[in-house]
PDB file of C-alpha atoms in Angstrom:
ATOM      1  CA  ASP A   1     -75.196 -29.626 -43.195  1.00  0.00           C
ATOM      2  CA  ASP A   2     -76.959 -30.275 -40.476  1.00  0.00           C
ATOM      3  CA  ALA A   3     -74.735 -32.842 -39.536  1.00  0.00           C
ATOM      4  CA  ALA A   4     -72.260 -30.835 -38.818  1.00  0.00           C
ATOM      5  CA  GLU A   5     -74.713 -28.724 -36.163  1.00  0.00           C
ATOM      6  CA  LEU A   6     -75.630 -32.123 -34.573  1.00  0.00           C
ATOM      7  CA  ALA A   7     -72.493 -33.246 -33.452  1.00  0.00           C
ATOM      8  CA  PRO A   8     -70.885 -32.524 -29.559  1.00  0.00           C
ATOM      9  CA  ALA A   9     -68.548 -30.157 -29.774  1.00  0.00           C
ATOM     10  CA  PRO A  10     -65.509 -31.582 -27.735  1.00  0.00           C
ATOM     11  CA  ALA A  11     -65.709 -29.157 -25.189  1.00  0.00           C
ATOM     12  CA  ARG A  12     -69.331 -30.438 -24.504  1.00  0.00           C
ATOM     13  CA  ASP A  13     -67.920 -33.680 -23.932  1.00  0.00           C
ATOM     14  CA  GLU A  14     -65.266 -32.452 -21.604  1.00  0.00           C
ATOM     15  CA  THR A  15     -68.065 -30.284 -19.479  1.00  0.00           C
ATOM     16  CA  ILE A  16     -70.091 -33.778 -19.391  1.00  0.00           C
ATOM     17  CA  LEU A  17     -67.284 -35.518 -18.442  1.00  0.00           C
ATOM     18  CA  ALA A  18     -66.224 -33.808 -15.581  1.00  0.00           C
ATOM     19  CA  LEU A  19     -70.155 -33.153 -14.324  1.00  0.00           C
ATOM     20  CA  ASP A  20     -70.064 -36.869 -13.913  1.00  0.00           C
ATOM     21  CA  GLU A  21     -67.008 -37.128 -12.417  1.00  0.00           C
ATOM     22  CA  ALA A  22     -67.890 -34.732 -10.258  1.00  0.00           C
ATOM     23  CA  LEU A  23     -71.143 -36.048  -9.461  1.00  0.00           C
ATOM     24  CA  ALA A  24     -69.665 -38.905  -8.394  1.00  0.00           C
ATOM     25  CA  ARG A  25     -67.126 -37.237  -6.250  1.00  0.00           C
ATOM     26  CA  LEU A  26     -70.285 -35.936  -4.889  1.00  0.00           C
ATOM     27  CA  ALA A  27     -72.136 -39.195  -4.143  1.00  0.00           C
ATOM     28  CA  SER A  28     -69.030 -39.894  -2.211  1.00  0.00           C
ATOM     29  CA  VAL A  29     -69.421 -36.724   0.097  1.00  0.00           C
ATOM     30  CA  ASP A  30     -73.438 -36.470   0.192  1.00  0.00           C
ATOM     31  CA  GLU A  31     -75.103 -39.447  -0.848  1.00  0.00           C
ATOM     32  CA  ARG A  32     -78.605 -37.277  -0.970  1.00  0.00           C
ATOM     33  CA  GLN A  33     -77.185 -33.786  -2.255  1.00  0.00           C
ATOM     34  CA  ALA A  34     -75.989 -35.856  -5.143  1.00  0.00           C
ATOM     35  CA  ARG A  35     -79.633 -37.913  -5.403  1.00  0.00           C
ATOM     36  CA  VAL A  36     -81.327 -34.335  -5.119  1.00  0.00           C
ATOM     37  CA  VAL A  37     -78.662 -32.958  -8.412  1.00  0.00           C
ATOM     38  CA  GLU A  38     -79.657 -36.336 -10.298  1.00  0.00           C
ATOM     39  CA  LEU A  39     -84.045 -36.229 -10.282  1.00  0.00           C
ATOM     40  CA  ARG A  40     -84.089 -32.634  -9.923  1.00  0.00           C
ATOM     41  CA  TRP A  41     -81.227 -32.302 -13.208  1.00  0.00           C
ATOM     42  CA  PHE A  42     -81.569 -35.087 -14.891  1.00  0.00           C
ATOM     43  CA  ALA A  43     -85.258 -37.161 -14.079  1.00  0.00           C
ATOM     44  CA  GLY A  44     -87.129 -32.914 -14.018  1.00  0.00           C
ATOM     45  CA  PHE A  45     -88.334 -33.791 -11.395  1.00  0.00           C
ATOM     46  CA  THR A  46     -89.584 -31.053  -9.429  1.00  0.00           C
ATOM     47  CA  ALA A  47     -89.459 -29.952  -6.009  1.00  0.00           C
ATOM     48  CA  GLU A  48     -92.230 -31.495  -4.370  1.00  0.00           C
ATOM     49  CA  GLU A  49     -91.287 -34.848  -5.802  1.00  0.00           C
ATOM     50  CA  THR A  50     -87.669 -34.691  -5.014  1.00  0.00           C
ATOM     51  CA  ALA A  51     -88.718 -34.529  -1.560  1.00  0.00           C
ATOM     52  CA  ASP A  52     -91.300 -37.485  -2.010  1.00  0.00           C
ATOM     53  CA  ALA A  53     -89.377 -40.185  -3.445  1.00  0.00           C
ATOM     54  CA  LEU A  54     -86.327 -39.180  -1.197  1.00  0.00           C
ATOM     55  CA  GLY A  55     -88.828 -39.168   1.982  1.00  0.00           C
ATOM     56  CA  VAL A  56     -87.153 -35.331   2.909  1.00  0.00           C
ATOM     57  CA  SER A  57     -89.042 -31.827   3.257  1.00  0.00           C
ATOM     58  CA  VAL A  58     -89.500 -29.833   0.672  1.00  0.00           C
ATOM     59  CA  PRO A  59     -86.773 -26.900   1.885  1.00  0.00           C
ATOM     60  CA  THR A  60     -84.814 -29.923   2.443  1.00  0.00           C
ATOM     61  CA  VAL A  61     -84.774 -30.469  -1.504  1.00  0.00           C
ATOM     62  CA  HIS A  62     -84.080 -26.969  -1.485  1.00  0.00           C
ATOM     63  CA  ARG A  63     -81.541 -26.522   0.737  1.00  0.00           C
ATOM     64  CA  ASP A  64     -79.548 -29.868  -0.481  1.00  0.00           C
ATOM     65  CA  TRP A  65     -79.538 -28.547  -4.159  1.00  0.00           C
ATOM     66  CA  ARG A  66     -78.533 -25.019  -2.885  1.00  0.00           C
ATOM     67  CA  ALA A  67     -75.077 -26.712  -2.078  1.00  0.00           C
ATOM     68  CA  ALA A  68     -74.901 -29.358  -4.090  1.00  0.00           C
ATOM     69  CA  ARG A  69     -75.106 -26.705  -7.632  1.00  0.00           C
ATOM     70  CA  ALA A  70     -72.414 -24.756  -5.433  1.00  0.00           C
ATOM     71  CA  TRP A  71     -70.257 -27.315  -4.573  1.00  0.00           C
ATOM     72  CA  LEU A  72     -70.374 -29.183  -8.769  1.00  0.00           C
ATOM     73  CA  THR A  73     -69.940 -25.352  -9.796  1.00  0.00           C
ATOM     74  CA  LEU A  74     -67.033 -25.032  -7.477  1.00  0.00           C
ATOM     75  CA  GLN A  75     -65.536 -28.003  -8.591  1.00  0.00           C
ATOM     76  CA  LEU A  76     -66.263 -28.185 -12.772  1.00  0.00           C
ATOM     77  CA  ARG A  77     -64.618 -24.109 -12.369  1.00  0.00           C
ATOM     78  CA  ALA A  78     -61.641 -26.267 -10.778  1.00  0.00           C
ATOM     79  CA  ALA A  79     -61.483 -28.788 -13.306  1.00  0.00           C
ATOM     80  CA  ALA A  80     -61.815 -26.060 -15.723  1.00  0.00           C
ATOM     81  CA  GLY A  81     -58.308 -24.532 -14.504  1.00  0.00           C
ATOM     82  CA  ASP A  82     -56.693 -27.906 -14.485  1.00  0.00           C
ATOM     83  CA  ALA A  83     -57.337 -28.401 -18.754  1.00  0.00           C
TER      84      ALA A  83
END
């Protein structure tokens, strides 16, 4: 049934919630890194577009992107371990 295939799995809902919470924690630690994630991941901006939007260099966006992904990965692994 097509409707059943479109229904989100509970694990996916938990992952999205955990990501939202981790992103909020990241924003409290490093607002720019959180903005880079929002622009790159959620808005689909390129590194160049993100740099323009934030008024920083492209290498800074790349550094923030790498650091934010690593930080979020650790947060999500920790959250999964708590479940």
